[in-house]
Tab-separated table of C-alpha atoms in Angstrom:
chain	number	residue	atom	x	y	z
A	1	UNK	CA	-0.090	12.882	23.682
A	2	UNK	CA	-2.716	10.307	23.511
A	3	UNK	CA	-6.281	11.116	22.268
A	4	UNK	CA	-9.468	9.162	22.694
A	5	UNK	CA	-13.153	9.135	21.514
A	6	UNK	CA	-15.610	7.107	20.059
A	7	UNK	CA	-16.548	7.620	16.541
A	8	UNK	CA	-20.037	7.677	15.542
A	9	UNK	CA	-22.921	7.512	12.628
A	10	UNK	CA	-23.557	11.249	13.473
A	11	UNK	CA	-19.897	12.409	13.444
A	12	UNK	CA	-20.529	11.250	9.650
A	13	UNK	CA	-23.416	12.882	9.467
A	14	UNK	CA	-21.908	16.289	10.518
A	15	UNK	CA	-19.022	15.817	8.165
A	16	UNK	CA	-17.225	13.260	6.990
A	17	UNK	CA	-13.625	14.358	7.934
A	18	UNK	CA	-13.111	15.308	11.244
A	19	UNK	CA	-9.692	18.084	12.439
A	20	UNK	CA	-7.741	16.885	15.564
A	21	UNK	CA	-5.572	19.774	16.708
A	22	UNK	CA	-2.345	19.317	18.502
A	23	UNK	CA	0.098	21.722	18.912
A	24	UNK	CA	3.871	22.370	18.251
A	25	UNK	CA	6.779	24.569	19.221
A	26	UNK	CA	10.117	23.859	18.228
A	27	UNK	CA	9.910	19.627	17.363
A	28	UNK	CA	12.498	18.334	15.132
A	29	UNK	CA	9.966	15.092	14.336
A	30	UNK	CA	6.369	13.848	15.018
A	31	UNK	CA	4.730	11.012	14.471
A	32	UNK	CA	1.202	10.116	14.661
A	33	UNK	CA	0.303	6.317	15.471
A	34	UNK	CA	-4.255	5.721	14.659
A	35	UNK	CA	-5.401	2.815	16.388
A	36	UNK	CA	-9.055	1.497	15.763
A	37	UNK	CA	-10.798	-1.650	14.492
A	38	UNK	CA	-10.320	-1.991	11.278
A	39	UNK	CA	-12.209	-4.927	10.820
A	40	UNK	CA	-15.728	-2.989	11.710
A	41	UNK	CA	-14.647	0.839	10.248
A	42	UNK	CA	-12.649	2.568	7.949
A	43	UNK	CA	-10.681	5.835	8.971
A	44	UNK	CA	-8.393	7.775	6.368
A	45	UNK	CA	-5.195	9.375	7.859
A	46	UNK	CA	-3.827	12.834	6.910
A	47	UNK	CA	-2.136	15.725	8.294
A	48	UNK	CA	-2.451	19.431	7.964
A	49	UNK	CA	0.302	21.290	9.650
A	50	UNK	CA	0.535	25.031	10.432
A	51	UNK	CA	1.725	26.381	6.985
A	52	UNK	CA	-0.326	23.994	4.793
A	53	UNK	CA	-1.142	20.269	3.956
A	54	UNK	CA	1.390	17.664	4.470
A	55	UNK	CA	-0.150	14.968	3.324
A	56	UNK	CA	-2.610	11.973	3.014
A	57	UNK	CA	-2.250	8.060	3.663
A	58	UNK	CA	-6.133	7.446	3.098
A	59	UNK	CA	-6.934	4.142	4.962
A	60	UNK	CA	-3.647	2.769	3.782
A	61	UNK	CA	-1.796	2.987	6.529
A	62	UNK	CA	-2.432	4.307	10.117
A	63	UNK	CA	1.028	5.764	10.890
A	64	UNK	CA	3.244	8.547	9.742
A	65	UNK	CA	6.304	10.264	10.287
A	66	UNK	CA	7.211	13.261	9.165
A	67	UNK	CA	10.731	15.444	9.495
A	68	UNK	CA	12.838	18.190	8.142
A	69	UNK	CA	14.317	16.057	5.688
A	70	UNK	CA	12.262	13.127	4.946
A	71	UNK	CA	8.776	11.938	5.873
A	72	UNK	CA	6.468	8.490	5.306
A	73	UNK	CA	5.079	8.136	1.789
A	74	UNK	CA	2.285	10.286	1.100
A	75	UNK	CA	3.711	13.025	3.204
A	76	UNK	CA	5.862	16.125	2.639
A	77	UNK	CA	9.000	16.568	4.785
A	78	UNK	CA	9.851	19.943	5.444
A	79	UNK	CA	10.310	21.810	8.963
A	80	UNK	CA	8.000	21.557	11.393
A	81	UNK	CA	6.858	25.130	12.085
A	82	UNK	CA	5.327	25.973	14.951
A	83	UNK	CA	1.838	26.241	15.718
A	84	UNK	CA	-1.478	24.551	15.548
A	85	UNK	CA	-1.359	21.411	13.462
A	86	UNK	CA	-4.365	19.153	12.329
A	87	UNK	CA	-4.682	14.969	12.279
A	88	UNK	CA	-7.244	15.004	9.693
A	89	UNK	CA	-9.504	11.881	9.496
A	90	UNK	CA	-11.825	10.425	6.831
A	91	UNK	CA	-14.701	9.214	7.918
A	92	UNK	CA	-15.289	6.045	4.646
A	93	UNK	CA	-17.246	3.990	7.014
A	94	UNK	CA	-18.511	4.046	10.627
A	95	UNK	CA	-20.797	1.204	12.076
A	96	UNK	CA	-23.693	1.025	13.735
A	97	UNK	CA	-22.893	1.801	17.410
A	98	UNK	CA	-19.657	3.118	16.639
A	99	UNK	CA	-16.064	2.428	17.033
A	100	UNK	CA	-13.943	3.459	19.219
A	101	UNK	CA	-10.170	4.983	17.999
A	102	UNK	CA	-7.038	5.938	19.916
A	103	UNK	CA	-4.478	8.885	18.718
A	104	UNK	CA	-1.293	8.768	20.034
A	105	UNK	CA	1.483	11.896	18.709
A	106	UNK	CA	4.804	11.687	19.482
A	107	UNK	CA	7.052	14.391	19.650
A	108	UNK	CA	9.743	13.576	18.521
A	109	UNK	CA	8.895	10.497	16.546
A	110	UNK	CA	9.649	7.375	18.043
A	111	UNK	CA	9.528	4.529	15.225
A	112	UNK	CA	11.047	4.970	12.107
A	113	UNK	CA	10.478	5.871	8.550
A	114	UNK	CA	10.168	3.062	5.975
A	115	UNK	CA	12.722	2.384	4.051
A	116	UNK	CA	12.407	2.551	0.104
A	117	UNK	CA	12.121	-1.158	-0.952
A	118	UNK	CA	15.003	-2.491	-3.702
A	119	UNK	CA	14.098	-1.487	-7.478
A	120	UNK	CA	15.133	-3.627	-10.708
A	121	UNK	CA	17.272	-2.608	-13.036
A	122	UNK	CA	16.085	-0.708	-15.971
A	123	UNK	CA	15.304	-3.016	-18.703
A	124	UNK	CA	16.052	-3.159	-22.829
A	125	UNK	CA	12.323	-3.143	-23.533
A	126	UNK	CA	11.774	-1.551	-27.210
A	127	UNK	CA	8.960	1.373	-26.320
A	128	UNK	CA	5.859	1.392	-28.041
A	129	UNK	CA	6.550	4.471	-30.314
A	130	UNK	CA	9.677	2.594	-31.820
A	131	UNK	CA	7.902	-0.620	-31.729
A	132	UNK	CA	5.105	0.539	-34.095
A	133	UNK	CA	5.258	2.576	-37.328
A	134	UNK	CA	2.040	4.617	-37.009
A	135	UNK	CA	0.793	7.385	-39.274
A	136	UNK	CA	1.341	11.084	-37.771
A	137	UNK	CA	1.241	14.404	-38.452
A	138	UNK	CA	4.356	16.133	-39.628
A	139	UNK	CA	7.360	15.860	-37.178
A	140	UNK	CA	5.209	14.457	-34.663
A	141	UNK	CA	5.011	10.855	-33.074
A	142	UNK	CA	2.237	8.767	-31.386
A	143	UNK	CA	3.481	7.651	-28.054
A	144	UNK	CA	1.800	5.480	-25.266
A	145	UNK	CA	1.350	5.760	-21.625
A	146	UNK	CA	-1.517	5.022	-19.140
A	147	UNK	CA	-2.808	8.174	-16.960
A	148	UNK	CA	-3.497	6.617	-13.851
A	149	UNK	CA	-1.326	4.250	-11.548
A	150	UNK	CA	-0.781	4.515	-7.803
A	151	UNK	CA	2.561	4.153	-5.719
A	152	UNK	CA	3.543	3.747	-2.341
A	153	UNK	CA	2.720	7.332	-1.800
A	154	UNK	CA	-0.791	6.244	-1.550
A	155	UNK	CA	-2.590	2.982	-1.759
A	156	UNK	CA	-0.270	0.971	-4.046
A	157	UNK	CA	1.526	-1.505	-3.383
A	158	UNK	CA	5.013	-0.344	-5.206
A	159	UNK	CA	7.608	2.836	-4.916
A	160	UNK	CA	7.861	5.059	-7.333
A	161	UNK	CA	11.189	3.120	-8.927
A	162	UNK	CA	9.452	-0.169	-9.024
A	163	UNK	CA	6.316	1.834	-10.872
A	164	UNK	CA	8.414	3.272	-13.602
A	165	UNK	CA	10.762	0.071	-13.956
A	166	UNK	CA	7.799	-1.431	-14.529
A	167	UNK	CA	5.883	0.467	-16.614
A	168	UNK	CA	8.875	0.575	-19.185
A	169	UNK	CA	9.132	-2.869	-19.084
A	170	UNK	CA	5.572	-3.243	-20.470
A	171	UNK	CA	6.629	-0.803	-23.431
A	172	UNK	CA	5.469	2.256	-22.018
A	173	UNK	CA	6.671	5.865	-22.834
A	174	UNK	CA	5.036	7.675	-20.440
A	175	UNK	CA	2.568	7.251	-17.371
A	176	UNK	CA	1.005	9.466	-15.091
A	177	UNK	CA	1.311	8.860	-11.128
A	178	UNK	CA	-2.087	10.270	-9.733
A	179	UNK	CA	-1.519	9.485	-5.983
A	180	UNK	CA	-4.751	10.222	-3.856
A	181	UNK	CA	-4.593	13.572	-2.035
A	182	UNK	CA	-1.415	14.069	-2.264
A	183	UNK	CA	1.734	16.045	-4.110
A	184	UNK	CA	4.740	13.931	-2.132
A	185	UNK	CA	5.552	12.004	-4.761
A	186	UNK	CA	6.248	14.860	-7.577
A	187	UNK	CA	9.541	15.566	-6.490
A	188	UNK	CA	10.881	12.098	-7.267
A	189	UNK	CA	9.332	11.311	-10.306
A	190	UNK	CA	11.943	13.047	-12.774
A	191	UNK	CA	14.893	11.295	-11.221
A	192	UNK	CA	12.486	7.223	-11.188
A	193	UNK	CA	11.587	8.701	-14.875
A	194	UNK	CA	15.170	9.571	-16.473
A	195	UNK	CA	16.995	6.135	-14.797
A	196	UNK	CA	14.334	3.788	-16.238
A	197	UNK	CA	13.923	5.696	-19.632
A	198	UNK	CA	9.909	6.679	-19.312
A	199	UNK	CA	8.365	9.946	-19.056
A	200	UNK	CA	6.370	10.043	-15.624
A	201	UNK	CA	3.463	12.801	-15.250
A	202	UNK	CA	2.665	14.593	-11.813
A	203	UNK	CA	-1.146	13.926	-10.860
A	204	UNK	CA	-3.390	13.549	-7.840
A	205	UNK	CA	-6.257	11.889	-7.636
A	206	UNK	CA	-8.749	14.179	-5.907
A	207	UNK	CA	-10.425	11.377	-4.000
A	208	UNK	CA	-14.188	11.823	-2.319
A	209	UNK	CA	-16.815	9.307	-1.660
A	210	UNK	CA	-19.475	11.002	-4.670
A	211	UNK	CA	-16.209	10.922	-6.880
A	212	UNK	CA	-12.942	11.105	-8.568
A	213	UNK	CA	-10.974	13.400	-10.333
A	214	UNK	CA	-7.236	13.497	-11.930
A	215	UNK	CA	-5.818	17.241	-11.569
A	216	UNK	CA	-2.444	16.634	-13.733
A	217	UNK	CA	0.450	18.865	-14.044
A	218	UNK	CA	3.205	20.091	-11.259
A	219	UNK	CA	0.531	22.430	-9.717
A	220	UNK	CA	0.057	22.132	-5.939
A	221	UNK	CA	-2.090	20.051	-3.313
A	222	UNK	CA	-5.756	20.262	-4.511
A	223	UNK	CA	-8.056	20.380	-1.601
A	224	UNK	CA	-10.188	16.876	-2.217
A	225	UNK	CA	-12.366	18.920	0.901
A	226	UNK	CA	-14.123	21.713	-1.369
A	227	UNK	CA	-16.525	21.102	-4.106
A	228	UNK	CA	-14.907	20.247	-7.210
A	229	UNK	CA	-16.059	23.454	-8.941
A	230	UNK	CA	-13.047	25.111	-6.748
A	231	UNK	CA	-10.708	21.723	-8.005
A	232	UNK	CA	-11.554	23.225	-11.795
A	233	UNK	CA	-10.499	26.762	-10.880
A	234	UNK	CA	-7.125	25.683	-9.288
A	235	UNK	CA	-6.027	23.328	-11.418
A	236	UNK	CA	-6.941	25.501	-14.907
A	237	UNK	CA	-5.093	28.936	-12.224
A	238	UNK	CA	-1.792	27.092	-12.098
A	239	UNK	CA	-1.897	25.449	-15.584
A	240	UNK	CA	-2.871	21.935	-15.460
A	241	UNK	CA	-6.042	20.265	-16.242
A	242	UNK	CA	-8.835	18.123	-14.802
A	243	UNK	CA	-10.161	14.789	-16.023
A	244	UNK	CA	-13.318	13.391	-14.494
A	245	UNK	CA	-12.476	9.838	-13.146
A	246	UNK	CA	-14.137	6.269	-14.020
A	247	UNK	CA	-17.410	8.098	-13.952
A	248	UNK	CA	-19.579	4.668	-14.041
A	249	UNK	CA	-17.440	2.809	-11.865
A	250	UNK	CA	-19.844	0.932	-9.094
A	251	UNK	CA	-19.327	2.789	-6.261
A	252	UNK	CA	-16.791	5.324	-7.486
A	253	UNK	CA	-18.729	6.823	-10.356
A	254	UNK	CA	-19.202	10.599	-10.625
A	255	UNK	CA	-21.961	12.030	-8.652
A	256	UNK	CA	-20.703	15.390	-8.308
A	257	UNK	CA	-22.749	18.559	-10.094
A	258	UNK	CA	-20.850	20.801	-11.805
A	259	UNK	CA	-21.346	24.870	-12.988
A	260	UNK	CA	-19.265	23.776	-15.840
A	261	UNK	CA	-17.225	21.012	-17.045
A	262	UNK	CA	-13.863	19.999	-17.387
A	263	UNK	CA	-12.873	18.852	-21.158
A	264	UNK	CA	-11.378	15.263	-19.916
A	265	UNK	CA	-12.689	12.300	-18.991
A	266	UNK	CA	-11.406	8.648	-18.198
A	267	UNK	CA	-13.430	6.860	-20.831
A	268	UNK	CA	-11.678	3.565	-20.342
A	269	UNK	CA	-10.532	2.455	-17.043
A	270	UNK	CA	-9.738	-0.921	-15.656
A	271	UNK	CA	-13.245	-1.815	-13.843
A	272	UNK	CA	-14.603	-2.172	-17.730
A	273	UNK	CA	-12.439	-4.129	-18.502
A	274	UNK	CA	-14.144	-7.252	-17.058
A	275	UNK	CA	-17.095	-6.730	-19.461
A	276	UNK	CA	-15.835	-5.175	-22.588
A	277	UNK	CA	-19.313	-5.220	-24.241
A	278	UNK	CA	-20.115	-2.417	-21.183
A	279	UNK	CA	-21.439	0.808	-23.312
A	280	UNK	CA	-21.949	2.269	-20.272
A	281	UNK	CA	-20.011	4.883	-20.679
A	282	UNK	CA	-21.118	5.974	-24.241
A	283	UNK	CA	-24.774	6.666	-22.457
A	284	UNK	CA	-22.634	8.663	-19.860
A	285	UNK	CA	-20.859	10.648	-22.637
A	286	UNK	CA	-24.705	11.128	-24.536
A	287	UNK	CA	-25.829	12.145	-20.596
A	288	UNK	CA	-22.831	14.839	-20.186
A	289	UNK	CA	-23.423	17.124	-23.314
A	290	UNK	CA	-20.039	18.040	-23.660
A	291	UNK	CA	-17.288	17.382	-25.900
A	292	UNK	CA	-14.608	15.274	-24.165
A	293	UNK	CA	-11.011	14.274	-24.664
A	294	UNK	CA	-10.556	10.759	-23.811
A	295	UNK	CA	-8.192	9.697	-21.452
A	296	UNK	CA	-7.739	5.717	-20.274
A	297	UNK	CA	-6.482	4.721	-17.039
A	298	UNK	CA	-5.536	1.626	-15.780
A	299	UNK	CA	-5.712	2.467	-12.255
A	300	UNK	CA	-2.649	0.071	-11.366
A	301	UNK	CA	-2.077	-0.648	-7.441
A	302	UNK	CA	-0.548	-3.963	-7.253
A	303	UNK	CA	0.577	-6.758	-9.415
A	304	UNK	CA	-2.101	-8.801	-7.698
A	305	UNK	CA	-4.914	-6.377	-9.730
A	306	UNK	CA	-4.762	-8.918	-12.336
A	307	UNK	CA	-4.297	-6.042	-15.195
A	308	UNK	CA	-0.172	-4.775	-16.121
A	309	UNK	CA	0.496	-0.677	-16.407
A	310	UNK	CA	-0.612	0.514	-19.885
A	311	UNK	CA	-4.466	-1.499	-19.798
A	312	UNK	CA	-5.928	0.237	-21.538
A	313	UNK	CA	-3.463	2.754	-23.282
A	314	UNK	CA	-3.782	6.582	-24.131
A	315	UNK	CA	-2.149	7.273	-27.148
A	316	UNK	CA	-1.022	11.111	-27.790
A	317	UNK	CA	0.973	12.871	-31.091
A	318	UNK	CA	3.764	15.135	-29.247
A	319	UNK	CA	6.841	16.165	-31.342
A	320	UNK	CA	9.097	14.271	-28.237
A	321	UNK	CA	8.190	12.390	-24.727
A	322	UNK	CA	8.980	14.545	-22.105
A	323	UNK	CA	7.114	15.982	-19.801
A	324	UNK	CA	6.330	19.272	-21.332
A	325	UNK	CA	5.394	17.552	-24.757
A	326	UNK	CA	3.213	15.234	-23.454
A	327	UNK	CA	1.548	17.031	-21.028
A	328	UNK	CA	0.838	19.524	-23.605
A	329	UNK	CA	-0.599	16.724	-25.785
A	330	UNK	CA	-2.455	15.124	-23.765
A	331	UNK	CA	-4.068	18.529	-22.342
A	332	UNK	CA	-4.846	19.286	-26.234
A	333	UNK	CA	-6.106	16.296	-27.464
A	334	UNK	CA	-6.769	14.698	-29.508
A	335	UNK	CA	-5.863	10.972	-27.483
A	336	UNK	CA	-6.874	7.666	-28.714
A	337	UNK	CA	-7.552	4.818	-26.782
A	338	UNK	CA	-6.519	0.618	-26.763
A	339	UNK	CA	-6.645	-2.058	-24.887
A	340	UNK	CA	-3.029	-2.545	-25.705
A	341	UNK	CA	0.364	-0.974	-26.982
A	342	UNK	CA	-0.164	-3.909	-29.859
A	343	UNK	CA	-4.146	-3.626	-30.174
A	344	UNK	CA	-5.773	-2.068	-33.179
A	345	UNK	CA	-6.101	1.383	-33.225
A	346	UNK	CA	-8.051	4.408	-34.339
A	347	UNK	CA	-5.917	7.468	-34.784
A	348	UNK	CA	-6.860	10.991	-35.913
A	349	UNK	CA	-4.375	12.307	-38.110
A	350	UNK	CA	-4.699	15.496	-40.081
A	351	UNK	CA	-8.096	15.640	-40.292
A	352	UNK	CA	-9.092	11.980	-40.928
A	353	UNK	CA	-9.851	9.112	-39.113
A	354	UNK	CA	-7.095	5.824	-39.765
A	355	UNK	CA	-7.834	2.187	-38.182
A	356	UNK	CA	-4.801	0.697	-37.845
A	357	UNK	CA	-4.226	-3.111	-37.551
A	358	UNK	CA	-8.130	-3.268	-36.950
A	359	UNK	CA	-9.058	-6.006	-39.695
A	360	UNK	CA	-12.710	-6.990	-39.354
A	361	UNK	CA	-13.696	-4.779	-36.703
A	362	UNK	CA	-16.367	-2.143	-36.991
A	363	UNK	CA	-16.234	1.265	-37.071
A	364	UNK	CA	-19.065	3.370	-34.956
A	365	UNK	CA	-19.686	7.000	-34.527
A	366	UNK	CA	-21.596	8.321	-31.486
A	367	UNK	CA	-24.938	7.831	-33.849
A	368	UNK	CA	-24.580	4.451	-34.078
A	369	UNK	CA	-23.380	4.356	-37.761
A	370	UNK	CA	-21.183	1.834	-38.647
A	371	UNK	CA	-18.397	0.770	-41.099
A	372	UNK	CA	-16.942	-2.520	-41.394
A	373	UNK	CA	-13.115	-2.008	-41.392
A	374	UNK	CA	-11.148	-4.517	-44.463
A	375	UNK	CA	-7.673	-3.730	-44.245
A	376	UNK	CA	-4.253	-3.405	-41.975
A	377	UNK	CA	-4.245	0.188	-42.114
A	378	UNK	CA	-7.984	2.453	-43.446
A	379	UNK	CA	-8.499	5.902	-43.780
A	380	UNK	CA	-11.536	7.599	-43.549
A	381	UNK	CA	-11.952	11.178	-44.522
A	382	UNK	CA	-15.952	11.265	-43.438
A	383	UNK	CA	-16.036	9.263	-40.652
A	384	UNK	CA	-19.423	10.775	-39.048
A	385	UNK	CA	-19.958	11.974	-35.541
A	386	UNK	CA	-17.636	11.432	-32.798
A	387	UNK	CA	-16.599	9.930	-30.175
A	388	UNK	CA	-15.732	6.910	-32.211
A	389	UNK	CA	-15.189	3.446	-31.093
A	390	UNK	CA	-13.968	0.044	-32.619
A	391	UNK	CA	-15.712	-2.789	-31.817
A	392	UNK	CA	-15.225	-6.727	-32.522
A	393	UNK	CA	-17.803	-8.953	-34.348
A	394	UNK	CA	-18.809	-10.161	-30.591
A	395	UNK	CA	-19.234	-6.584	-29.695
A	396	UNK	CA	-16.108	-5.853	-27.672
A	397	UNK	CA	-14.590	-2.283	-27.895
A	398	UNK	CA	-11.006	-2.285	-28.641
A	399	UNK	CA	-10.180	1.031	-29.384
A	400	UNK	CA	-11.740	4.590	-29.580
A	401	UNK	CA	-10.814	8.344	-29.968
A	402	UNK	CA	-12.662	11.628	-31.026
């Protein structure tokens, strides 16, 4: 079947995805081939079938397969039931005048489904809750991960092996895979996580163009279609939680209104990181009225980013590092923040605030307040208002919790 139109401003206008039906009975494979100019428009690719969502490529890629038994990253294999299925486009950007596209489905599939590309093997890298002796509450342990990285599932450029080889290489002990739009890559992270020693979190990024959000937890596909007031409901219905994503960043900040607000929020995420002096994000937090747990993300898609896994790192006190423990944790709060598994630090630990390895920085509550830290390791029983941040004597923010 081969399907032709012309997209248009005013398709956009009407709605920016548009439903292609096309209909099966009794296929063993399809495949679905988009074919447009990419060099004047931007398309996303995804697929609803008759039963339910089977996934999202974004404008990744422009071709799937999906089968009984195995399907193109980003997708859910599964049989094909019969019925009316869906090619579901995103309409990012359409010129002026137009552009022309081209859908061609294929029943049964004609080209093939990637292969997985070769992993390393796991490495003997210390992780950073054995490689630092931090203060904790009783039987607990700080441990570090980053709560946002992308795989081949969706716009990055590595599988999910590669990800968690590399992510314990760089001292991790856990990090979360928030592919956009998508739930095919939950099933595999377990198995990447236990071979290469790190804990690995299910996400989704809930990706629109007036914002971001990170529904975590093994909860299903979150439709990224519906206003995120019905994202908050879902997510909290089947027991995970939402974090608002990079809320100031350029053209992915948050523009989304809310009838009320999730408790988590990516504070730090890797577009800041360019300007660390960027408070930003403190005049979002005084703009939001509502108390947050802090959550950093480093957003990782390709080596090429410039910035490893773990920049910046969430920090969370769980009694061990699996799933359910950190999870848990991080749901809880609280989380501290660093731009680092070796940076200073700002913990909260039963009751008080403790810089750690933070020698001549200052200390600043949310009132401006400040406290010049002179010491490897400081406690502070009345530490002021919170959010609190550490900050160098050029200004730079190198750590932060609540």
């Amino acid at each position: 079947m081969r399907i032709t139109r012309t997209l248009t401003p005013e398709d956009r206008v009407r709605s920016l995805y548009l439903d292609v039906p096309f209909e099966l009975s009794g296929a063993r494979s399809v495949e679905v081939v988009l074919a447009y100019d990419t060099s004047r428009a931007v398309i996303d690719l995804g697929c609803m079938g008759a039963a339910g969502w089977r996934g999202w490529s974004g404008g990744a890629r422009q071709r799937f397969v999906i089968t009984a038994d195995e399907a193109t990253t980003g997708y859910c294999p599964g049989r094909l039931e019969d019925g009316v299925w869906k090619v579901v486009l995103g309409l990012h950007h359409v010129p002026d005048g137009g552009v022309p596209i081209e859908l061609t489905i294929n029943t049964p599939a004609i080209g093939r489904i990637d292969p997985e590309p070769p992993a390393p093997a796991p490495s003997q890298t210390v992780p950073a809750s054995r490689r630092r002796s931090l203060p904790s509450g009783s039987g607990m342990t700080w441990f570090a991960g980053d709560c946002h990285a992308h795989t081949l599932h969706s716009d990055g450029a590595l599988s999910i092996r590669q990800l968690a080889a590399d992510a314990a290489a760089n001292g991790l002990d856990f990090l979360a895979v928030t592919d956009h739009n998508t739930v095919s890559h939950h099933p595999h992270l377990q198995s990447a996580g236990t071979e290469y020693g790190i804990t690995l979190l299910p996400g989704q990024e809930v990706t629109t163009v007036r914002g971001h959000a990170n529904a975590y937890g093994r909860i299903g596909w979150v439709d990224f279609r519906r206003h995120p007031d019905e994202w908050l409901k879902q997510v909290e219905a089947e027991g995970g939680f939402l974090s608002i994503n990079h809320p100031v960043a350029t053209d992915c900040s948050w523009q989304w209104q809310l009838s009320r607000k999730p408790a988590h929020a990516e504070i730090m995420h890797e577009t800041w990181l360019p300007n660390r002096r960027d408070t930003s994000i403190w005049a979002w937090l005084n703009a939001w009225g509502e108390p947050v747990i802090p959550l950093g993300g480093g957003d990782f898609h390709r080596h090429e980013g410039g910035h490893p896994t773990g920049l910046p790192t969430t920090w969370v006190q769980a009694a061990e590092p699996d799933e359910a423990g950190i999870f848990e944790a991080l749901k809880t709060g609280p989380t501290a923040l660093s731009m680092g598994i070796d940076s200073p630090l700002l913990l909260r630990v039963d009751g008080e605030l403790v810089a750690v390895d933070a020698e001549g920085t200052l200390l600043i509550d949310f009132e401006g307040r400040r406290q010049l830290i002179r010491g490897p390791r400081v406690s502070i029983s009345e530490p002021g208002v919170g959010p609190f941040r550490l900050e160098t004597a050029d200004r730079q923010i190198v750590a932060m919790t609540i």
